[in-house]
């Protein structure tokens, strides 16, 4: 007698995003998807592949090549009771959307004393490492973490991508959902299609350690975990935290870790100046000063535009740079 199993196949991060949208489009009639080529074409990275065939042109909407139109439609629909999921094709093309996001979406609830909300998700393929030209590789998350009324999140695994996107779609306020495109297809994980959302206000401790805390998000989680492996071989025990939700920041998880390790290395690919690492470093200075036994280290992109592909990997934080920063923190105490 043959036995069949219903165990779900392992899927990539981008397939997990498609799975989450598919689930919520089935579950909630007010959910729509819109953006450039998200329909028949299935999206520039294929995040919406197959959705148009299933749900049709009224729910999977191809827009003109105009980001202001996408943002305006999204805010309008969200404020009138729908749950739009908009796609900005690349990080560097979202700037024309900022007026709608900052001046309208983010303050809809405040402005109307709660009469209207803006339950929208803006999905943004984010960051470098795919050998793309200008406007296609930017790490601009910090800009949005400074805006009251927005949630800013970034998954770094297929399971977190699924659970966090479901939560973002169900959230009553606007969510900027950054997707690290470098790891869209990096590895596969089993992601049950059970409709279980994850919280949008927690950091994830991905590896326990006792000597130094590595804090990062998005594609750099991979480098941080690899650095932790290398450090382990040198007898240095590194804890790795995926921030995952940047706004609101679950600082308690970071502070608790640093209270045990006394050392912190923050890793992000955005430029150093006023990057989100500066916020975490400032919070450590304010709230964890007496736990620290070494200066906080930041391993970041440089204060310039991310270069074209020949130099791109030199710009992005490497495993070696993270390891060196952790060694410096160890040597400082
Ligand atoms: C402002 C902006 N948004 C998005 C893109 C990404 N993008 C590059 S080519 C392209 C499709 C262009 O389609 P079309 O104008 O029909 O020209 P085709 O390449 O199909 O001939 C898009 C959306 C871009 N380059 N600029």
Tab-separated table of C-alpha atoms and ligand atoms in Angstrom:
chain	number	residue	atom	x	y	z
A	1	UNK	CA	0.000	0.000	0.000
A	2	UNK	CA	1.436	3.359	-0.947
A	3	UNK	CA	1.342	6.190	1.538
A	4	UNK	CA	0.976	9.811	0.518
A	5	UNK	CA	2.035	12.737	2.628
A	6	UNK	CA	0.571	16.210	2.503
A	7	UNK	CA	3.703	17.875	3.813
A	8	UNK	CA	4.071	21.231	2.050
A	9	UNK	CA	7.102	21.686	-0.233
A	10	UNK	CA	9.862	24.041	0.837
A	11	UNK	CA	9.570	27.459	-0.826
A	12	UNK	CA	11.682	30.578	-1.317
A	13	UNK	CA	11.109	33.943	0.367
A	14	UNK	CA	9.425	35.342	-2.751
A	15	UNK	CA	7.197	32.297	-3.086
A	16	UNK	CA	6.225	32.785	0.562
A	17	UNK	CA	5.129	36.343	-0.276
A	18	UNK	CA	2.988	35.049	-3.163
A	19	UNK	CA	1.513	32.422	-0.849
A	20	UNK	CA	0.603	35.066	1.744
A	21	UNK	CA	-1.080	37.323	-0.829
A	22	UNK	CA	-2.922	34.343	-2.314
A	23	UNK	CA	-4.164	33.314	1.143
A	24	UNK	CA	-5.440	36.758	2.049
A	25	UNK	CA	-6.976	37.422	-1.389
A	26	UNK	CA	-9.026	34.255	-0.815
A	27	UNK	CA	-9.855	35.134	2.784
A	28	UNK	CA	-10.812	38.782	2.380
A	29	UNK	CA	-12.671	40.274	-0.610
A	30	UNK	CA	-11.430	43.766	0.220
A	31	UNK	CA	-7.804	42.821	-0.561
A	32	UNK	CA	-6.493	43.957	-3.956
A	33	UNK	CA	-3.009	44.004	-5.462
A	34	UNK	CA	-1.783	46.820	-7.685
A	35	UNK	CA	1.400	47.945	-9.363
A	36	UNK	CA	3.396	47.980	-12.571
A	37	UNK	CA	3.101	44.651	-14.391
A	38	UNK	CA	1.791	42.823	-11.309
A	39	UNK	CA	-1.048	41.325	-13.363
A	40	UNK	CA	-0.558	39.155	-16.442
A	41	UNK	CA	3.216	39.473	-16.148
A	42	UNK	CA	3.322	38.423	-12.484
A	43	UNK	CA	5.528	41.291	-11.301
A	44	UNK	CA	9.097	42.280	-12.000
A	45	UNK	CA	10.373	39.660	-9.505
A	46	UNK	CA	7.343	37.344	-10.022
A	47	UNK	CA	5.950	37.989	-6.532
A	48	UNK	CA	2.418	38.067	-7.949
A	49	UNK	CA	2.874	35.148	-10.363
A	50	UNK	CA	-0.386	33.292	-10.928
A	51	UNK	CA	-2.572	35.725	-8.969
A	52	UNK	CA	-4.084	37.453	-12.010
A	53	UNK	CA	-5.178	34.122	-13.485
A	54	UNK	CA	-6.860	33.231	-10.175
A	55	UNK	CA	-8.383	36.527	-9.113
A	56	UNK	CA	-8.798	38.550	-12.332
A	57	UNK	CA	-8.226	42.162	-13.366
A	58	UNK	CA	-10.467	43.760	-10.736
A	59	UNK	CA	-8.332	42.455	-7.876
A	60	UNK	CA	-4.889	42.192	-9.474
A	61	UNK	CA	-4.543	45.583	-11.086
A	62	UNK	CA	-1.908	46.601	-13.629
A	63	UNK	CA	-1.254	50.314	-13.241
A	64	UNK	CA	0.385	52.863	-15.526
A	65	UNK	CA	4.145	53.327	-15.070
A	66	UNK	CA	3.593	56.104	-12.561
A	67	UNK	CA	4.413	55.695	-8.881
A	68	UNK	CA	2.369	58.732	-7.824
A	69	UNK	CA	-0.721	57.150	-9.381
A	70	UNK	CA	-0.042	53.871	-7.584
A	71	UNK	CA	0.377	55.629	-4.237
A	72	UNK	CA	-2.673	57.864	-4.726
A	73	UNK	CA	-4.909	54.960	-5.722
A	74	UNK	CA	-3.635	52.932	-2.778
A	75	UNK	CA	-4.290	55.627	-0.186
A	76	UNK	CA	-7.715	56.332	-1.694
A	77	UNK	CA	-8.774	52.694	-1.682
A	78	UNK	CA	-7.405	52.056	1.805
A	79	UNK	CA	-9.166	55.042	3.329
A	80	UNK	CA	-12.468	53.882	1.820
A	81	UNK	CA	-12.485	50.387	3.265
A	82	UNK	CA	-10.330	48.296	0.950
A	83	UNK	CA	-7.039	46.607	1.781
A	84	UNK	CA	-4.703	47.362	-1.122
A	85	UNK	CA	-1.257	45.805	-1.460
A	86	UNK	CA	0.811	48.043	-3.733
A	87	UNK	CA	4.132	47.062	-5.262
A	88	UNK	CA	6.890	49.600	-5.900
A	89	UNK	CA	9.092	47.840	-8.409
A	90	UNK	CA	12.350	48.915	-6.750
A	91	UNK	CA	13.397	50.870	-3.644
A	92	UNK	CA	14.742	53.792	-5.699
A	93	UNK	CA	11.424	54.322	-7.465
A	94	UNK	CA	9.398	54.849	-4.310
A	95	UNK	CA	10.367	58.496	-3.785
A	96	UNK	CA	7.472	59.907	-5.850
A	97	UNK	CA	5.204	57.979	-3.468
A	98	UNK	CA	6.542	59.740	-0.379
A	99	UNK	CA	4.064	62.641	-0.488
A	100	UNK	CA	1.109	60.247	-0.369
A	101	UNK	CA	2.747	58.013	2.228
A	102	UNK	CA	3.952	60.717	4.606
A	103	UNK	CA	1.344	63.445	4.100
A	104	UNK	CA	-1.737	61.253	3.796
A	105	UNK	CA	-1.379	57.526	4.612
A	106	UNK	CA	0.667	58.012	7.767
A	107	UNK	CA	-1.608	60.661	9.268
A	108	UNK	CA	-5.041	59.563	8.053
A	109	UNK	CA	-6.008	58.180	11.476
A	110	UNK	CA	-4.599	61.188	13.347
A	111	UNK	CA	-6.098	63.759	10.985
A	112	UNK	CA	-9.590	62.272	11.102
A	113	UNK	CA	-9.522	61.472	14.851
A	114	UNK	CA	-9.801	57.785	13.967
A	115	UNK	CA	-12.788	58.181	11.611
A	116	UNK	CA	-10.663	56.906	8.710
A	117	UNK	CA	-7.699	54.551	8.749
A	118	UNK	CA	-5.345	53.567	5.966
A	119	UNK	CA	-4.894	49.784	5.954
A	120	UNK	CA	-2.446	49.568	3.057
A	121	UNK	CA	0.766	47.687	2.425
A	122	UNK	CA	3.493	49.071	0.215
A	123	UNK	CA	5.736	46.195	-0.830
A	124	UNK	CA	9.194	47.402	-1.751
A	125	UNK	CA	11.883	45.145	-3.226
A	126	UNK	CA	14.824	46.553	-1.290
A	127	UNK	CA	18.594	46.706	-1.183
A	128	UNK	CA	21.632	45.732	-3.194
A	129	UNK	CA	23.490	42.661	-4.273
A	130	UNK	CA	21.692	41.823	-7.525
A	131	UNK	CA	24.046	43.658	-9.896
A	132	UNK	CA	21.427	46.258	-10.870
A	133	UNK	CA	21.873	49.869	-12.042
A	134	UNK	CA	21.089	53.102	-10.200
A	135	UNK	CA	17.692	53.311	-8.418
A	136	UNK	CA	17.540	49.522	-8.080
A	137	UNK	CA	19.684	48.815	-5.007
A	138	UNK	CA	18.935	51.373	-2.310
A	139	UNK	CA	18.641	50.733	1.404
A	140	UNK	CA	16.336	53.619	2.308
A	141	UNK	CA	14.503	52.138	5.290
A	142	UNK	CA	15.734	54.738	7.787
A	143	UNK	CA	13.853	57.523	5.987
A	144	UNK	CA	10.557	55.835	6.810
A	145	UNK	CA	11.410	54.871	10.380
A	146	UNK	CA	11.298	58.585	11.196
A	147	UNK	CA	7.652	58.950	10.133
A	148	UNK	CA	4.960	58.737	12.841
A	149	UNK	CA	1.996	56.628	11.770
A	150	UNK	CA	3.948	54.121	9.679
A	151	UNK	CA	5.064	50.617	10.449
A	152	UNK	CA	8.346	49.657	8.786
A	153	UNK	CA	9.179	45.975	8.569
A	154	UNK	CA	11.597	43.692	6.736
A	155	UNK	CA	11.494	39.874	6.781
A	156	UNK	CA	14.649	37.833	6.294
A	157	UNK	CA	13.331	34.278	5.863
A	158	UNK	CA	10.506	32.571	3.937
A	159	UNK	CA	8.575	31.834	7.157
A	160	UNK	CA	8.862	35.385	8.447
A	161	UNK	CA	7.997	36.750	4.980
A	162	UNK	CA	4.722	34.786	4.984
A	163	UNK	CA	3.691	35.563	8.546
A	164	UNK	CA	4.733	39.203	8.465
A	165	UNK	CA	3.032	39.920	5.123
A	166	UNK	CA	-0.218	38.398	6.391
A	167	UNK	CA	0.040	40.601	9.483
A	168	UNK	CA	0.826	43.655	7.351
A	169	UNK	CA	-2.236	43.110	5.146
A	170	UNK	CA	-4.474	42.735	8.238
A	171	UNK	CA	-2.954	45.724	10.034
A	172	UNK	CA	-5.327	48.718	10.233
A	173	UNK	CA	-2.546	51.250	9.577
A	174	UNK	CA	-0.059	51.630	6.694
A	175	UNK	CA	2.902	49.284	6.527
A	176	UNK	CA	6.061	49.782	4.479
A	177	UNK	CA	7.081	46.225	3.745
A	178	UNK	CA	10.698	46.063	2.612
A	179	UNK	CA	11.746	42.856	0.847
A	180	UNK	CA	15.476	42.076	0.668
A	181	UNK	CA	15.644	41.159	-2.993
A	182	UNK	CA	19.142	39.653	-2.708
A	183	UNK	CA	17.652	36.780	-0.683
A	184	UNK	CA	14.382	36.392	-2.601
A	185	UNK	CA	15.607	33.013	-3.848
A	186	UNK	CA	18.559	32.327	-1.565
A	187	UNK	CA	17.139	29.262	0.178
A	188	UNK	CA	13.933	27.361	0.747
A	189	UNK	CA	11.993	26.631	3.906
A	190	UNK	CA	8.746	24.815	4.601
A	191	UNK	CA	6.057	27.458	5.097
A	192	UNK	CA	2.661	25.997	5.990
A	193	UNK	CA	-0.152	27.902	4.260
A	194	UNK	CA	-2.118	28.113	7.492
A	195	UNK	CA	-2.924	31.827	7.521
A	196	UNK	CA	-0.977	32.315	10.766
A	197	UNK	CA	0.303	35.890	10.978
A	198	UNK	CA	3.393	36.911	12.929
A	199	UNK	CA	3.550	39.942	15.216
A	200	UNK	CA	4.769	43.219	13.698
A	201	UNK	CA	6.599	44.471	16.759
A	202	UNK	CA	9.173	41.870	17.735
A	203	UNK	CA	12.844	41.154	17.065
A	204	UNK	CA	13.957	37.561	16.547
A	205	UNK	CA	16.920	36.014	18.338
A	206	UNK	CA	18.221	33.650	15.658
A	207	UNK	CA	21.278	32.389	17.502
A	208	UNK	CA	22.128	32.430	21.200
A	209	UNK	CA	25.493	33.751	22.338
A	210	UNK	CA	27.217	35.142	25.391
A	211	UNK	CA	30.083	37.430	24.255
A	212	UNK	CA	28.720	39.827	21.628
A	213	UNK	CA	25.317	40.704	20.148
A	214	UNK	CA	25.128	41.080	16.357
A	215	UNK	CA	22.053	43.163	15.444
A	216	UNK	CA	20.907	43.313	11.856
A	217	UNK	CA	17.965	42.963	9.433
A	218	UNK	CA	17.132	41.987	5.875
A	219	UNK	CA	19.760	40.404	3.661
A	220	UNK	CA	22.560	41.036	6.202
A	221	UNK	CA	21.125	38.409	8.503
A	222	UNK	CA	22.967	35.879	6.356
A	223	UNK	CA	26.315	37.657	6.823
A	224	UNK	CA	25.705	38.008	10.558
A	225	UNK	CA	24.964	34.295	10.960
A	226	UNK	CA	28.055	33.378	8.937
A	227	UNK	CA	30.140	35.774	11.023
A	228	UNK	CA	28.793	34.123	14.182
A	229	UNK	CA	29.960	30.741	12.848
A	230	UNK	CA	33.456	32.102	12.178
A	231	UNK	CA	33.623	33.790	15.563
A	232	UNK	CA	32.572	30.560	17.215
A	233	UNK	CA	35.609	28.869	15.686
A	234	UNK	CA	37.728	31.537	17.419
A	235	UNK	CA	36.044	30.926	20.760
A	236	UNK	CA	33.827	34.034	20.557
A	237	UNK	CA	30.154	33.359	21.206
A	238	UNK	CA	27.917	35.686	19.173
A	239	UNK	CA	24.174	36.170	19.615
A	240	UNK	CA	22.388	37.147	16.377
A	241	UNK	CA	19.231	39.278	16.366
A	242	UNK	CA	17.073	39.927	13.295
A	243	UNK	CA	15.364	43.240	14.022
A	244	UNK	CA	12.579	42.379	11.490
A	245	UNK	CA	10.292	45.226	12.630
A	246	UNK	CA	12.178	48.507	12.599
A	247	UNK	CA	9.227	50.690	13.554
A	248	UNK	CA	8.021	50.073	16.195
A	249	UNK	CA	11.383	48.776	17.422
A	250	UNK	CA	11.411	45.947	19.960
A	251	UNK	CA	14.340	47.460	21.806
A	252	UNK	CA	13.707	45.314	24.901
A	253	UNK	CA	14.978	42.202	23.100
A	254	UNK	CA	18.172	43.994	22.030
A	255	UNK	CA	18.710	45.493	25.494
A	256	UNK	CA	18.195	42.129	27.179
A	257	UNK	CA	20.797	40.537	24.933
A	258	UNK	CA	23.302	43.340	25.469
A	259	UNK	CA	22.753	43.132	29.222
A	260	UNK	CA	24.247	39.627	28.993
A	261	UNK	CA	26.937	40.131	26.310
A	262	UNK	CA	28.017	43.719	27.080
A	263	UNK	CA	28.979	44.193	23.424
A	264	UNK	CA	26.982	45.115	20.342
A	265	UNK	CA	27.794	45.160	16.626
A	266	UNK	CA	25.072	46.662	14.420
A	267	UNK	CA	25.158	45.628	10.780
A	268	UNK	CA	23.215	47.268	7.940
A	269	UNK	CA	23.772	47.982	4.301
A	270	UNK	CA	22.433	51.552	4.275
A	271	UNK	CA	24.949	54.400	4.553
A	272	UNK	CA	26.263	54.880	8.094
A	273	UNK	CA	25.208	58.480	8.718
A	274	UNK	CA	21.681	58.551	10.168
A	275	UNK	CA	21.150	54.916	9.206
A	276	UNK	CA	18.823	52.983	11.491
A	277	UNK	CA	21.891	51.652	13.313
A	278	UNK	CA	22.350	55.156	14.708
A	279	UNK	CA	18.947	54.908	16.399
A	280	UNK	CA	19.806	51.568	17.975
A	281	UNK	CA	23.203	52.878	19.105
A	282	UNK	CA	21.525	55.929	20.632
A	283	UNK	CA	19.016	53.776	22.515
A	284	UNK	CA	21.901	51.655	23.839
A	285	UNK	CA	23.651	54.825	25.000
A	286	UNK	CA	20.471	56.000	26.720
A	287	UNK	CA	19.252	52.771	28.263
A	288	UNK	CA	22.078	50.211	28.303
A	289	UNK	CA	25.150	52.364	28.985
A	290	UNK	CA	26.100	50.554	32.183
A	291	UNK	CA	25.733	47.107	30.572
A	292	UNK	CA	28.216	47.914	27.804
A	293	UNK	CA	31.839	46.883	28.273
A	294	UNK	CA	32.966	48.019	24.797
A	295	UNK	CA	31.964	50.794	22.378
A	296	UNK	CA	29.059	49.945	20.071
A	297	UNK	CA	30.343	49.015	16.616
A	298	UNK	CA	28.557	49.757	13.345
A	299	UNK	CA	29.315	47.837	10.139
A	300	UNK	CA	27.426	49.565	7.342
A	301	UNK	CA	27.414	50.676	3.741
A	302	UNK	CA	29.468	53.791	3.052
A	303	UNK	CA	28.262	57.392	2.946
A	304	UNK	CA	27.885	57.388	-0.799
A	305	UNK	CA	25.534	56.019	-3.442
A	306	UNK	CA	25.694	52.270	-3.731
A	307	UNK	CA	28.088	51.684	-6.628
A	308	UNK	CA	27.514	49.732	-9.813
A	309	UNK	CA	28.044	46.004	-9.753
A	310	UNK	CA	31.851	45.834	-10.001
A	311	UNK	CA	32.180	47.490	-6.585
A	312	UNK	CA	28.814	46.581	-5.100
A	313	UNK	CA	30.003	43.706	-2.943
A	314	UNK	CA	32.782	45.908	-1.527
A	315	UNK	CA	30.137	48.404	-0.432
A	316	UNK	CA	27.872	45.882	1.264
A	317	UNK	CA	28.943	44.689	4.754
A	318	UNK	CA	30.949	41.487	4.350
A	319	UNK	CA	31.280	38.600	6.766
A	320	UNK	CA	34.902	39.621	7.323
A	321	UNK	CA	33.958	43.202	8.279
A	322	UNK	CA	31.447	41.874	10.814
A	323	UNK	CA	34.013	39.457	12.252
A	324	UNK	CA	36.604	42.245	12.550
A	325	UNK	CA	34.119	44.514	14.348
A	326	UNK	CA	33.284	41.741	16.826
A	327	UNK	CA	36.997	41.132	17.423
A	328	UNK	CA	37.467	44.878	18.095
A	329	UNK	CA	34.610	44.792	20.595
A	330	UNK	CA	36.205	41.798	22.320
A	331	UNK	CA	39.622	43.475	22.407
A	332	UNK	CA	38.186	46.684	23.864
A	333	UNK	CA	37.290	45.072	27.173
B	1	LIG	C1	9.929	55.559	-12.451
B	1	LIG	C2	10.232	54.139	-12.807
B	1	LIG	N1	9.494	53.127	-12.300
B	1	LIG	C3	9.745	51.842	-12.628
B	1	LIG	C4	10.757	51.542	-13.481
B	1	LIG	C5	11.095	50.090	-13.782
B	1	LIG	N2	10.874	49.750	-15.195
B	1	LIG	C6	11.897	49.592	-16.057
B	1	LIG	S1	11.406	49.163	-17.598
B	1	LIG	C7	9.797	49.136	-17.117
B	1	LIG	C8	8.697	48.769	-18.088
B	1	LIG	C9	8.631	49.726	-19.206
B	1	LIG	O1	7.564	49.363	-20.030
B	1	LIG	P1	7.313	50.102	-21.400
B	1	LIG	O2	7.346	51.592	-21.176
B	1	LIG	O3	6.083	49.530	-21.974
B	1	LIG	O4	8.599	49.745	-22.247
B	1	LIG	P2	9.103	48.336	-22.770
B	1	LIG	O5	10.415	48.141	-22.034
B	1	LIG	O6	8.082	47.303	-22.444
B	1	LIG	O7	9.323	48.538	-24.239
B	1	LIG	C10	9.650	49.476	-15.769
B	1	LIG	C11	8.366	49.540	-15.041
B	1	LIG	C12	11.528	52.614	-13.982
B	1	LIG	N3	12.550	52.411	-14.820
B	1	LIG	N4	11.252	53.885	-13.647
